[in-house]
Amino acid sequence: MVQKELVTNNMTLTDNASGASVELPVLSGSVGPDVIDVRKLYSSTGKFTFDPGYGVTGSCLSALTYIDGEEGILLHRGYPIEQLAEKSSFLEVAYLLLNGELPTGHEHNEFVDAITHHTMVHEQLSTFFRGFRRDAHPMAILCGVTGALSAFYHDSTDINDPVQRMIASRRLIAKMPTLAAMAYKYSLGQPFNYPKNSLSYAENFLQMCFAVPADDYVADPILSDAMDKILILHADHEQNASTSTVRLAGSSGANPFACIAAGIACLWGPAHGGANEAVLEMLNEIGDKSRIGEYVNKARDKDDPFRLFGFGHRVYKNFDPRAKVMRESCHEVLNKLGINDPLLELAMELEELALRDDYFIEKKLYPNVDFYSGIILKAMGFPTSMFTVLFAVARTVGWISQWKEMIEDPAQRIGRPRQLYTGPVARDYTPISGR
Ligand code: CMC
């Protein structure tokens, strides 16, 4: 079904070989490039489009997030990320993404209260953790236990019921920090901490990660504010790999817990959410300012698979606006905590050198959000293996909002890309004796 109100033009595609032409509708969104609606292409021409990596393919209509990669702009429901990071809170941004508008005071209180009262997980879920080795990567654990949620919360897996969809969304946003903290505590061999309803979302997460029964724990407001900002900056990012994974999994009618587990699996890769972990490992490997040039040269070398982690982006061909906020926040947190981290010095020098380098200028490779986030997380006391887990906690909001938008779209159908087949043509089976 073509969204008639979005059609602003037609485009004629002509096959030079046969001279046959086909008219394709051109659709316009509220802002950003128009798209050519190719849904009738196969029935009209017998041909598919070819776009590995989906670099120029729009897969859905979405009203959540807009990115202008050339200008370095990121908007959630129209609001610039810089304003949200400065003025809003993570749960307010979560409400905005889920519901389309900023909440009124009453809506805000109801939402915060609901999230706060969904943070505990079924007690039996804690026995799941014992099945994992203590040295398991927390992303492996998070992926497994998130998938297991669908075995615990049957009353919110009917995707056709809007109330169940809302409960599942709230459960996922509320329980993800609890599961993430449990994955961390398990790796340390320390007891799990229950959530506390008197604390904010960020304070609670820090408490569950860092408190021990033997001591009192009060989260440093500098750290809880920084954590809230990190969560806002990672909340959603349009149709990236993990979000598209969530949508594709959800398009078959899979339950939301299973879909978010699929998103976590995709996020883990070093080209995506795993990059913040890789940035810190890379900075540690470089070790000293005197070796930066050597690593920039490695990144430029076509025969060397090495890439500068934290640089480049599929969509941003300018500064990632999240990286700018993260850079500022990184300096602020380290200053306030009185931490003098040589890795920050190294990162700044590397950034400066790369930004002046012809290769990086020509390919429009700028620092992305992951370049600085690892340094703040390290200052907070998180080990590198937890960095992507924190990304997953934040991105759960975007995943579930995108999933909900998809399920509520009347034009939604199962995702099923096509291919250009290059294998053998039909041939007869040869018995083993004849091979
Ligand atoms: N260092 C060196 N060269 C690079 C880098 C880099 N970080 N990123 C891209 N290039 C080169 C790449 O080799 C290619 O060169 P050529 O045209 O000669 O073949 C060109 O730039 C275009 O790269 P691409 O891989 O075709 O671009 P892409 O859109 O497929 O990849 C990316 C985007 C983010 C996967 C890539 O830039 C990358 O691997 N960056 C490092 C990992 C990273 O920081 N990822 C976090 C992304 S932001 C957080 C998130 O969304 O998850």
Tab-separated table of C-alpha atoms and ligand atoms in Angstrom, residues 270-273 275 299 302 307-314 359 363 365 368-370 391, ligand 1:
chain	number	residue	atom	x	y	z
A	270	PRO	CA	32.852	-4.215	17.448
A	271	ALA	CA	31.586	-2.293	14.404
A	272	HIS	CA	28.503	-1.294	16.427
A	273	GLY	CA	28.072	-1.112	20.229
A	275	ALA	CA	33.270	-0.121	19.629
A	299	ALA	CA	44.453	2.929	9.890
A	302	LYS	CA	44.743	-0.391	2.775
A	307	ARG	CA	40.627	0.706	11.959
A	308	LEU	CA	40.656	3.551	14.438
A	309	PHE	CA	37.824	2.563	16.739
A	310	GLY	CA	35.539	5.429	17.670
A	311	PHE	CA	35.984	7.012	14.233
A	312	GLY	CA	33.657	6.923	11.255
A	313	HIS	CA	29.973	6.307	10.938
A	314	ARG	CA	27.638	4.985	8.273
A	359	TYR	CA	42.837	10.250	4.802
A	363	LYS	CA	36.731	9.907	3.908
A	365	LEU	CA	35.788	10.141	9.339
A	368	ASN	CA	31.668	9.014	16.986
A	369	VAL	CA	29.861	8.631	20.321
A	370	ASP	CA	32.021	5.711	21.376
A	391	PHE	CA	24.869	0.872	25.687
B	1	CMC	N1	39.506	3.836	10.535
B	1	CMC	C1	40.087	3.791	9.332
B	1	CMC	N2	39.411	3.762	8.157
B	1	CMC	C2	38.070	3.782	8.236
B	1	CMC	C3	37.387	3.819	9.469
B	1	CMC	C4	38.154	3.862	10.654
B	1	CMC	N3	37.566	3.897	11.835
B	1	CMC	N4	36.047	3.808	9.245
B	1	CMC	C5	35.896	3.756	7.917
B	1	CMC	N5	37.109	3.748	7.298
B	1	CMC	C6	37.352	3.740	5.851
B	1	CMC	C7	37.084	2.362	5.258
B	1	CMC	O1	38.229	1.566	5.213
B	1	CMC	C8	36.580	2.714	3.885
B	1	CMC	O2	37.718	2.974	3.066
B	1	CMC	P1	37.684	2.673	1.468
B	1	CMC	O3	36.637	3.607	0.915
B	1	CMC	O4	39.073	2.981	1.011
B	1	CMC	O5	37.306	1.217	1.311
B	1	CMC	C9	35.829	4.039	4.076
B	1	CMC	O6	36.396	4.630	5.261
B	1	CMC	C10	34.328	3.859	4.297
B	1	CMC	O7	34.133	2.901	5.345
B	1	CMC	P2	33.013	1.790	5.344
B	1	CMC	O8	33.432	0.656	6.206
B	1	CMC	O9	32.622	1.477	3.939
B	1	CMC	O10	31.845	2.584	6.024
B	1	CMC	P3	30.628	1.943	6.749
B	1	CMC	O11	29.564	2.976	6.719
B	1	CMC	O12	30.317	0.607	6.194
B	1	CMC	O13	31.177	1.713	8.241
B	1	CMC	C11	31.672	1.968	10.522
B	1	CMC	C12	30.899	2.530	9.320
B	1	CMC	C13	31.177	2.692	11.792
B	1	CMC	C14	31.383	0.474	10.684
B	1	CMC	C15	33.187	2.223	10.311
B	1	CMC	O14	33.442	3.610	10.209
B	1	CMC	C16	34.036	1.603	11.418
B	1	CMC	O15	34.343	0.423	11.348
B	1	CMC	N6	34.424	2.424	12.461
B	1	CMC	C17	35.141	1.894	13.599
B	1	CMC	C18	34.188	1.198	14.550
B	1	CMC	C19	33.323	2.175	15.321
B	1	CMC	O16	33.807	3.152	15.881
B	1	CMC	N7	32.017	1.863	15.389
B	1	CMC	C20	31.064	2.667	16.176
B	1	CMC	C21	30.026	3.298	15.322
B	1	CMC	S1	29.088	4.536	16.226
B	1	CMC	C22	28.223	3.639	17.408
B	1	CMC	C23	27.193	2.765	16.829
B	1	CMC	O17	26.330	3.242	16.092
B	1	CMC	O18	27.173	1.566	17.171
